[in-house]
Amino acid sequence: MENFSEDIFLKSLDVELSLQQKTELENALQNDRQLQKKADQFVKLRTQLQRNEVDSFGPFFAERIINRIKSLKKEIDYQIFFFFKKYQLAVLGVIVALVVLNIFSSDHLTLQSIFGFEEQQVEDLVTIDIYKDLTP
Amino acid sequence: MAELKDEELITNAQQGDLTSFKTLVIRHEGKVAGVVRSMLGSTAEAEDIGQEVFIRFYEALQKFRGESAVGTYLIRIAINLSLNELKRRKRRFSIFAREEEGQFEVDDNNPMDLKEMINHEFNRLDVDFRAVATLRLVEGYSTEETAEILGIPLGTVLSRLARAQKKLRAGLEKHLN
């Protein structure tokens, strides 16, 4: 019975009790000195636990956070740079290989042969399909 | 900047404005510090966890849709990180139990005041009880808010609260008279 009343008392500190529970608790508190003592202790305990002052992590906490964010951003930038650096080298290697292949396959050293461009004449452009239908 | 609402500061911060984010940090530092210190005590790790709370928040900023208040969101991160830290400590404690045992002994030659005794007993509570007690009894969140932050039913909050208070009272009985 005492435990039940104790539970009801603790509940009353956090939620609204039903009318019946309120009556039961009031009766128990009036008749049970042990419960009264416990109730006083619980109230004292809760008062002591309540935080009355605003806490903080000390001066310049926000500045420390912002500095960490800035250094995190730099770190991410570096990570992205180094992530692509691997691919940059691979792509460069492929380009060099293709250029060398072009030089060897064309047997002479001109810009056209290096980059694989075909020499275009003005006449070649005129023969593009869009002009074909316009010619009688 | 200080007069802007949290939602406006969030929108600015999502667009890369660090000054707005700094204002949010200043605004919510107190609550986060209270929760972390209550969970972990005033230890060196407490500030590290506090910093981690805001860094995690910054990293999740683009996904933040404002479904819960900024304060509630931050306290949820603070509680989760504190619980992780306590679990880590528990593992470490079980390994180095002998070395750290003396840390929790009460020095009879240097009696603690009631506040210190309460802190001492509070730190001995199981982590789940401590989380509920921190939010409801120390920080003053309502039982509904406590349930929402911890993601547990209201009934569980009430039963953990009752058990935590009974344990604390039992440990402090002679000091509470």
PDB file of N, CA and C in Angstrom, chain B residues 71-152:
ATOM      1  N   GLY B  71      15.779  23.468 -30.847  1.00  0.00           N
ATOM      2  CA  GLY B  71      16.220  23.100 -29.493  1.00  0.00           C
ATOM      3  C   GLY B  71      16.011  21.619 -29.221  1.00  0.00           C
ATOM      4  N   THR B  72      14.833  21.122 -29.565  1.00  0.00           N
ATOM      5  CA  THR B  72      14.512  19.706 -29.344  1.00  0.00           C
ATOM      6  C   THR B  72      15.459  18.816 -30.148  1.00  0.00           C
ATOM      7  N   TYR B  73      15.695  19.218 -31.393  1.00  0.00           N
ATOM      8  CA  TYR B  73      16.582  18.457 -32.284  1.00  0.00           C
ATOM      9  C   TYR B  73      17.991  18.378 -31.696  1.00  0.00           C
ATOM     10  N   LEU B  74      18.473  19.520 -31.204  1.00  0.00           N
ATOM     11  CA  LEU B  74      19.829  19.561 -30.635  1.00  0.00           C
ATOM     12  C   LEU B  74      19.923  18.720 -29.357  1.00  0.00           C
ATOM     13  N   ILE B  75      18.882  18.803 -28.539  1.00  0.00           N
ATOM     14  CA  ILE B  75      18.906  18.044 -27.278  1.00  0.00           C
ATOM     15  C   ILE B  75      18.883  16.541 -27.579  1.00  0.00           C
ATOM     16  N   ARG B  76      18.158  16.169 -28.640  1.00  0.00           N
ATOM     17  CA  ARG B  76      18.124  14.755 -29.027  1.00  0.00           C
ATOM     18  C   ARG B  76      19.527  14.283 -29.429  1.00  0.00           C
ATOM     19  N   ILE B  77      20.225  15.113 -30.202  1.00  0.00           N
ATOM     20  CA  ILE B  77      21.602  14.750 -30.589  1.00  0.00           C
ATOM     21  C   ILE B  77      22.479  14.682 -29.330  1.00  0.00           C
ATOM     22  N   ALA B  78      22.298  15.676 -28.447  1.00  0.00           N
ATOM     23  CA  ALA B  78      23.124  15.737 -27.221  1.00  0.00           C
ATOM     24  C   ALA B  78      22.918  14.489 -26.367  1.00  0.00           C
ATOM     25  N   ILE B  79      21.670  14.077 -26.222  1.00  0.00           N
ATOM     26  CA  ILE B  79      21.366  12.890 -25.413  1.00  0.00           C
ATOM     27  C   ILE B  79      21.977  11.649 -26.062  1.00  0.00           C
ATOM     28  N   ASN B  80      21.804  11.514 -27.373  1.00  0.00           N
ATOM     29  CA  ASN B  80      22.333  10.319 -28.054  1.00  0.00           C
ATOM     30  C   ASN B  80      23.852  10.244 -27.957  1.00  0.00           C
ATOM     31  N   LEU B  81      24.518  11.379 -28.175  1.00  0.00           N
ATOM     32  CA  LEU B  81      25.984  11.372 -28.091  1.00  0.00           C
ATOM     33  C   LEU B  81      26.446  11.120 -26.654  1.00  0.00           C
ATOM     34  N   SER B  82      25.712  11.666 -25.688  1.00  0.00           N
ATOM     35  CA  SER B  82      26.072  11.442 -24.278  1.00  0.00           C
ATOM     36  C   SER B  82      25.891   9.966 -23.910  1.00  0.00           C
ATOM     37  N   LEU B  83      24.799   9.373 -24.400  1.00  0.00           N
ATOM     38  CA  LEU B  83      24.572   7.942 -24.114  1.00  0.00           C
ATOM     39  C   LEU B  83      25.694   7.094 -24.722  1.00  0.00           C
ATOM     40  N   ASN B  84      26.112   7.457 -25.948  1.00  0.00           N
ATOM     41  CA  ASN B  84      27.229   6.727 -26.580  1.00  0.00           C
ATOM     42  C   ASN B  84      28.499   6.871 -25.751  1.00  0.00           C
ATOM     43  N   GLU B  85      28.730   8.084 -25.280  1.00  0.00           N
ATOM     44  CA  GLU B  85      29.938   8.334 -24.478  1.00  0.00           C
ATOM     45  C   GLU B  85      29.885   7.524 -23.175  1.00  0.00           C
ATOM     46  N   LEU B  86      28.699   7.463 -22.568  1.00  0.00           N
ATOM     47  CA  LEU B  86      28.569   6.707 -21.315  1.00  0.00           C
ATOM     48  C   LEU B  86      28.800   5.220 -21.546  1.00  0.00           C
ATOM     49  N   LYS B  87      28.314   4.731 -22.697  1.00  0.00           N
ATOM     50  CA  LYS B  87      28.542   3.311 -23.015  1.00  0.00           C
ATOM     51  C   LYS B  87      30.028   3.060 -23.228  1.00  0.00           C
ATOM     52  N   ARG B  88      30.679   4.028 -23.897  1.00  0.00           N
ATOM     53  CA  ARG B  88      32.118   3.902 -24.144  1.00  0.00           C
ATOM     54  C   ARG B  88      32.879   3.881 -22.804  1.00  0.00           C
ATOM     55  N   ARG B  89      32.436   4.787 -21.901  1.00  0.00           N
ATOM     56  CA  ARG B  89      33.063   4.854 -20.582  1.00  0.00           C
ATOM     57  C   ARG B  89      32.878   3.547 -19.829  1.00  0.00           C
ATOM     58  N   LYS B  90      31.672   2.989 -19.961  1.00  0.00           N
ATOM     59  CA  LYS B  90      31.360   1.760 -19.237  1.00  0.00           C
ATOM     60  C   LYS B  90      32.282   0.636 -19.699  1.00  0.00           C
ATOM     61  N   ARG B  91      32.496   0.578 -21.039  1.00  0.00           N
ATOM     62  CA  ARG B  91      33.403  -0.442 -21.577  1.00  0.00           C
ATOM     63  C   ARG B  91      34.813  -0.223 -21.054  1.00  0.00           C
ATOM     64  N   ARG B  92      35.220   1.071 -21.080  1.00  0.00           N
ATOM     65  CA  ARG B  92      36.563   1.405 -20.612  1.00  0.00           C
ATOM     66  C   ARG B  92      36.676   1.095 -19.123  1.00  0.00           C
ATOM     67  N   PHE B  93      35.599   1.425 -18.393  1.00  0.00           N
ATOM     68  CA  PHE B  93      35.588   1.207 -16.951  1.00  0.00           C
ATOM     69  C   PHE B  93      35.728  -0.277 -16.632  1.00  0.00           C
ATOM     70  N   SER B  94      35.053  -1.099 -17.424  1.00  0.00           N
ATOM     71  CA  SER B  94      35.134  -2.538 -17.150  1.00  0.00           C
ATOM     72  C   SER B  94      36.534  -3.067 -17.408  1.00  0.00           C
ATOM     73  N   ILE B  95      37.279  -2.401 -18.316  1.00  0.00           N
ATOM     74  CA  ILE B  95      38.645  -2.828 -18.590  1.00  0.00           C
ATOM     75  C   ILE B  95      39.597  -2.314 -17.509  1.00  0.00           C
ATOM     76  N   PHE B  96      39.398  -1.027 -17.139  1.00  0.00           N
ATOM     77  CA  PHE B  96      40.314  -0.418 -16.176  1.00  0.00           C
ATOM     78  C   PHE B  96      39.646  -0.230 -14.814  1.00  0.00           C
ATOM     79  N   ALA B  97      38.721  -1.118 -14.487  1.00  0.00           N
ATOM     80  CA  ALA B  97      37.924  -0.976 -13.262  1.00  0.00           C
ATOM     81  C   ALA B  97      38.783  -0.700 -12.040  1.00  0.00           C
ATOM     82  N   ARG B  98      39.867  -1.415 -11.905  1.00  0.00           N
ATOM     83  CA  ARG B  98      40.687  -1.277 -10.705  1.00  0.00           C
ATOM     84  C   ARG B  98      41.290   0.125 -10.610  1.00  0.00           C
ATOM     85  N   GLU B  99      41.723   0.635 -11.754  1.00  0.00           N
ATOM     86  CA  GLU B  99      42.356   1.952 -11.756  1.00  0.00           C
ATOM     87  C   GLU B  99      41.367   3.052 -11.402  1.00  0.00           C
ATOM     88  N   GLU B 100      40.130   2.916 -11.872  1.00  0.00           N
ATOM     89  CA  GLU B 100      39.182   4.025 -11.736  1.00  0.00           C
ATOM     90  C   GLU B 100      38.241   3.864 -10.543  1.00  0.00           C
ATOM     91  N   GLU B 101      38.360   2.736  -9.856  1.00  0.00           N
ATOM     92  CA  GLU B 101      37.423   2.459  -8.769  1.00  0.00           C
ATOM     93  C   GLU B 101      37.340   3.601  -7.757  1.00  0.00           C
ATOM     94  N   GLY B 102      38.509   4.123  -7.368  1.00  0.00           N
ATOM     95  CA  GLY B 102      38.562   5.148  -6.339  1.00  0.00           C
ATOM     96  C   GLY B 102      37.849   6.429  -6.694  1.00  0.00           C
ATOM     97  N   GLN B 103      37.634   6.647  -7.977  1.00  0.00           N
ATOM     98  CA  GLN B 103      37.010   7.866  -8.461  1.00  0.00           C
ATOM     99  C   GLN B 103      35.615   8.074  -7.872  1.00  0.00           C
ATOM    100  N   PHE B 104      34.918   6.986  -7.559  1.00  0.00           N
ATOM    101  CA  PHE B 104      33.543   7.096  -7.094  1.00  0.00           C
ATOM    102  C   PHE B 104      33.402   6.950  -5.575  1.00  0.00           C
ATOM    103  N   GLU B 105      34.531   6.909  -4.901  1.00  0.00           N
ATOM    104  CA  GLU B 105      34.451   6.772  -3.451  1.00  0.00           C
ATOM    105  C   GLU B 105      34.266   8.137  -2.796  1.00  0.00           C
ATOM    106  N   VAL B 106      33.470   8.143  -1.741  1.00  0.00           N
ATOM    107  CA  VAL B 106      33.247   9.389  -1.015  1.00  0.00           C
ATOM    108  C   VAL B 106      34.346   9.545   0.016  1.00  0.00           C
ATOM    109  N   ASP B 107      34.958  10.718   0.040  1.00  0.00           N
ATOM    110  CA  ASP B 107      36.036  10.983   0.978  1.00  0.00           C
ATOM    111  C   ASP B 107      35.427  11.469   2.301  1.00  0.00           C
ATOM    112  N   ASP B 108      35.559  10.652   3.343  1.00  0.00           N
ATOM    113  CA  ASP B 108      34.951  10.992   4.638  1.00  0.00           C
ATOM    114  C   ASP B 108      35.589  12.224   5.283  1.00  0.00           C
ATOM    115  N   ASN B 109      36.860  12.462   4.945  1.00  0.00           N
ATOM    116  CA  ASN B 109      37.545  13.618   5.547  1.00  0.00           C
ATOM    117  C   ASN B 109      37.129  14.937   4.908  1.00  0.00           C
ATOM    118  N   ASN B 110      36.532  14.820   3.755  1.00  0.00           N
ATOM    119  CA  ASN B 110      36.135  16.034   3.042  1.00  0.00           C
ATOM    120  C   ASN B 110      34.675  15.899   2.616  1.00  0.00           C
ATOM    121  N   PRO B 111      33.747  16.049   3.593  1.00  0.00           N
ATOM    122  CA  PRO B 111      32.338  15.766   3.275  1.00  0.00           C
ATOM    123  C   PRO B 111      31.768  16.686   2.192  1.00  0.00           C
ATOM    124  N   MET B 112      30.924  16.077   1.356  1.00  0.00           N
ATOM    125  CA  MET B 112      30.333  16.836   0.253  1.00  0.00           C
ATOM    126  C   MET B 112      29.071  17.529   0.738  1.00  0.00           C
ATOM    127  N   ASP B 113      28.724  18.640   0.109  1.00  0.00           N
ATOM    128  CA  ASP B 113      27.440  19.264   0.442  1.00  0.00           C
ATOM    129  C   ASP B 113      26.326  18.510  -0.302  1.00  0.00           C
ATOM    130  N   LEU B 114      25.083  18.888  -0.007  1.00  0.00           N
ATOM    131  CA  LEU B 114      23.952  18.132  -0.552  1.00  0.00           C
ATOM    132  C   LEU B 114      23.977  18.103  -2.081  1.00  0.00           C
ATOM    133  N   LYS B 115      24.315  19.240  -2.682  1.00  0.00           N
ATOM    134  CA  LYS B 115      24.342  19.322  -4.146  1.00  0.00           C
ATOM    135  C   LYS B 115      25.354  18.317  -4.714  1.00  0.00           C
ATOM    136  N   GLU B 116      26.516  18.259  -4.080  1.00  0.00           N
ATOM    137  CA  GLU B 116      27.555  17.331  -4.545  1.00  0.00           C
ATOM    138  C   GLU B 116      27.119  15.883  -4.338  1.00  0.00           C
ATOM    139  N   MET B 117      26.468  15.642  -3.184  1.00  0.00           N
ATOM    140  CA  MET B 117      25.975  14.283  -2.902  1.00  0.00           C
ATOM    141  C   MET B 117      24.955  13.870  -3.963  1.00  0.00           C
ATOM    142  N   ILE B 118      24.082  14.812  -4.310  1.00  0.00           N
ATOM    143  CA  ILE B 118      23.058  14.511  -5.319  1.00  0.00           C
ATOM    144  C   ILE B 118      23.731  14.211  -6.660  1.00  0.00           C
ATOM    145  N   ASN B 119      24.718  15.045  -7.027  1.00  0.00           N
ATOM    146  CA  ASN B 119      25.436  14.802  -8.287  1.00  0.00           C
ATOM    147  C   ASN B 119      26.099  13.431  -8.276  1.00  0.00           C
ATOM    148  N   HIS B 120      26.674  13.108  -7.114  1.00  0.00           N
ATOM    149  CA  HIS B 120      27.356  11.821  -6.966  1.00  0.00           C
ATOM    150  C   HIS B 120      26.380  10.662  -7.180  1.00  0.00           C
ATOM    151  N   GLU B 121      25.219  10.754  -6.531  1.00  0.00           N
ATOM    152  CA  GLU B 121      24.203   9.694  -6.672  1.00  0.00           C
ATOM    153  C   GLU B 121      23.619   9.692  -8.088  1.00  0.00           C
ATOM    154  N   PHE B 122      23.453  10.881  -8.623  1.00  0.00           N
ATOM    155  CA  PHE B 122      22.888  11.027  -9.974  1.00  0.00           C
ATOM    156  C   PHE B 122      23.771  10.310 -10.995  1.00  0.00           C
ATOM    157  N   ASN B 123      25.074  10.474 -10.829  1.00  0.00           N
ATOM    158  CA  ASN B 123      26.011   9.832 -11.769  1.00  0.00           C
ATOM    159  C   ASN B 123      26.041   8.312 -11.628  1.00  0.00           C
ATOM    160  N   ARG B 124      25.445   7.814 -10.560  1.00  0.00           N
ATOM    161  CA  ARG B 124      25.404   6.354 -10.385  1.00  0.00           C
ATOM    162  C   ARG B 124      24.141   5.730 -10.972  1.00  0.00           C
ATOM    163  N   LEU B 125      23.232   6.581 -11.415  1.00  0.00           N
ATOM    164  CA  LEU B 125      21.994   6.047 -12.020  1.00  0.00           C
ATOM    165  C   LEU B 125      22.316   5.353 -13.336  1.00  0.00           C
ATOM    166  N   ASP B 126      21.499   4.365 -13.674  1.00  0.00           N
ATOM    167  CA  ASP B 126      21.635   3.736 -15.004  1.00  0.00           C
ATOM    168  C   ASP B 126      21.425   4.808 -16.070  1.00  0.00           C
ATOM    169  N   VAL B 127      22.093   4.623 -17.199  1.00  0.00           N
ATOM    170  CA  VAL B 127      22.071   5.686 -18.214  1.00  0.00           C
ATOM    171  C   VAL B 127      20.659   6.045 -18.693  1.00  0.00           C
ATOM    172  N   ASP B 128      19.800   5.050 -18.838  1.00  0.00           N
ATOM    173  CA  ASP B 128      18.441   5.343 -19.317  1.00  0.00           C
ATOM    174  C   ASP B 128      17.658   6.173 -18.303  1.00  0.00           C
ATOM    175  N   PHE B 129      17.862   5.849 -17.023  1.00  0.00           N
ATOM    176  CA  PHE B 129      17.194   6.626 -15.971  1.00  0.00           C
ATOM    177  C   PHE B 129      17.767   8.037 -15.923  1.00  0.00           C
ATOM    178  N   ARG B 130      19.090   8.101 -16.126  1.00  0.00           N
ATOM    179  CA  ARG B 130      19.756   9.399 -16.049  1.00  0.00           C
ATOM    180  C   ARG B 130      19.272  10.325 -17.169  1.00  0.00           C
ATOM    181  N   ALA B 131      19.052   9.741 -18.348  1.00  0.00           N
ATOM    182  CA  ALA B 131      18.585  10.557 -19.482  1.00  0.00           C
ATOM    183  C   ALA B 131      17.210  11.164 -19.172  1.00  0.00           C
ATOM    184  N   VAL B 132      16.325  10.327 -18.643  1.00  0.00           N
ATOM    185  CA  VAL B 132      14.975  10.808 -18.324  1.00  0.00           C
ATOM    186  C   VAL B 132      15.041  11.857 -17.209  1.00  0.00           C
ATOM    187  N   ALA B 133      15.822  11.551 -16.176  1.00  0.00           N
ATOM    188  CA  ALA B 133      15.921  12.471 -15.040  1.00  0.00           C
ATOM    189  C   ALA B 133      16.563  13.797 -15.458  1.00  0.00           C
ATOM    190  N   THR B 134      17.538  13.722 -16.348  1.00  0.00           N
ATOM    191  CA  THR B 134      18.193  14.948 -16.825  1.00  0.00           C
ATOM    192  C   THR B 134      17.189  15.861 -17.506  1.00  0.00           C
ATOM    193  N   LEU B 135      16.424  15.273 -18.425  1.00  0.00           N
ATOM    194  CA  LEU B 135      15.503  16.105 -19.201  1.00  0.00           C
ATOM    195  C   LEU B 135      14.362  16.646 -18.339  1.00  0.00           C
ATOM    196  N   ARG B 136      13.778  15.774 -17.540  1.00  0.00           N
ATOM    197  CA  ARG B 136      12.595  16.182 -16.772  1.00  0.00           C
ATOM    198  C   ARG B 136      12.966  16.940 -15.484  1.00  0.00           C
ATOM    199  N   LEU B 137      13.866  16.373 -14.712  1.00  0.00           N
ATOM    200  CA  LEU B 137      14.114  16.942 -13.381  1.00  0.00           C
ATOM    201  C   LEU B 137      15.154  18.065 -13.387  1.00  0.00           C
ATOM    202  N   VAL B 138      16.164  17.929 -14.242  1.00  0.00           N
ATOM    203  CA  VAL B 138      17.224  18.952 -14.244  1.00  0.00           C
ATOM    204  C   VAL B 138      16.883  20.078 -15.204  1.00  0.00           C
ATOM    205  N   GLU B 139      16.533  19.706 -16.431  1.00  0.00           N
ATOM    206  CA  GLU B 139      16.311  20.736 -17.452  1.00  0.00           C
ATOM    207  C   GLU B 139      14.873  21.238 -17.504  1.00  0.00           C
ATOM    208  N   GLY B 140      13.973  20.530 -16.855  1.00  0.00           N
ATOM    209  CA  GLY B 140      12.595  21.010 -16.749  1.00  0.00           C
ATOM    210  C   GLY B 140      11.722  20.811 -17.984  1.00  0.00           C
ATOM    211  N   TYR B 141      12.091  19.877 -18.848  1.00  0.00           N
ATOM    212  CA  TYR B 141      11.199  19.565 -19.983  1.00  0.00           C
ATOM    213  C   TYR B 141       9.959  18.870 -19.439  1.00  0.00           C
ATOM    214  N   SER B 142       8.838  19.018 -20.145  1.00  0.00           N
ATOM    215  CA  SER B 142       7.628  18.330 -19.703  1.00  0.00           C
ATOM    216  C   SER B 142       7.810  16.828 -19.959  1.00  0.00           C
ATOM    217  N   THR B 143       6.944  16.027 -19.372  1.00  0.00           N
ATOM    218  CA  THR B 143       7.059  14.573 -19.581  1.00  0.00           C
ATOM    219  C   THR B 143       6.821  14.226 -21.051  1.00  0.00           C
ATOM    220  N   GLU B 144       5.928  14.979 -21.712  1.00  0.00           N
ATOM    221  CA  GLU B 144       5.647  14.734 -23.142  1.00  0.00           C
ATOM    222  C   GLU B 144       6.884  15.064 -23.984  1.00  0.00           C
ATOM    223  N   GLU B 145       7.514  16.198 -23.674  1.00  0.00           N
ATOM    224  CA  GLU B 145       8.725  16.588 -24.418  1.00  0.00           C
ATOM    225  C   GLU B 145       9.840  15.562 -24.190  1.00  0.00           C
ATOM    226  N   THR B 146       9.955  15.109 -22.958  1.00  0.00           N
ATOM    227  CA  THR B 146      10.985  14.114 -22.626  1.00  0.00           C
ATOM    228  C   THR B 146      10.769  12.842 -23.449  1.00  0.00           C
ATOM    229  N   ALA B 147       9.495  12.439 -23.515  1.00  0.00           N
ATOM    230  CA  ALA B 147       9.168  11.235 -24.303  1.00  0.00           C
ATOM    231  C   ALA B 147       9.509  11.442 -25.766  1.00  0.00           C
ATOM    232  N   GLU B 148       9.217  12.647 -26.285  1.00  0.00           N
ATOM    233  CA  GLU B 148       9.475  12.937 -27.699  1.00  0.00           C
ATOM    234  C   GLU B 148      10.977  12.947 -27.985  1.00  0.00           C
ATOM    235  N   ILE B 149      11.729  13.602 -27.120  1.00  0.00           N
ATOM    236  CA  ILE B 149      13.190  13.698 -27.331  1.00  0.00           C
ATOM    237  C   ILE B 149      13.829  12.311 -27.300  1.00  0.00           C
ATOM    238  N   LEU B 150      13.399  11.496 -26.344  1.00  0.00           N
ATOM    239  CA  LEU B 150      14.034  10.179 -26.189  1.00  0.00           C
ATOM    240  C   LEU B 150      13.410   9.115 -27.091  1.00  0.00           C
ATOM    241  N   GLY B 151      12.280   9.455 -27.683  1.00  0.00           N
ATOM    242  CA  GLY B 151      11.608   8.493 -28.565  1.00  0.00           C
ATOM    243  C   GLY B 151      11.074   7.283 -27.817  1.00  0.00           C
ATOM    244  N   ILE B 152      10.550   7.533 -26.619  1.00  0.00           N
ATOM    245  CA  ILE B 152       9.969   6.433 -25.821  1.00  0.00           C
ATOM    246  C   ILE B 152       8.551   6.829 -25.393  1.00  0.00           C
TER     247      ILE B 152
END
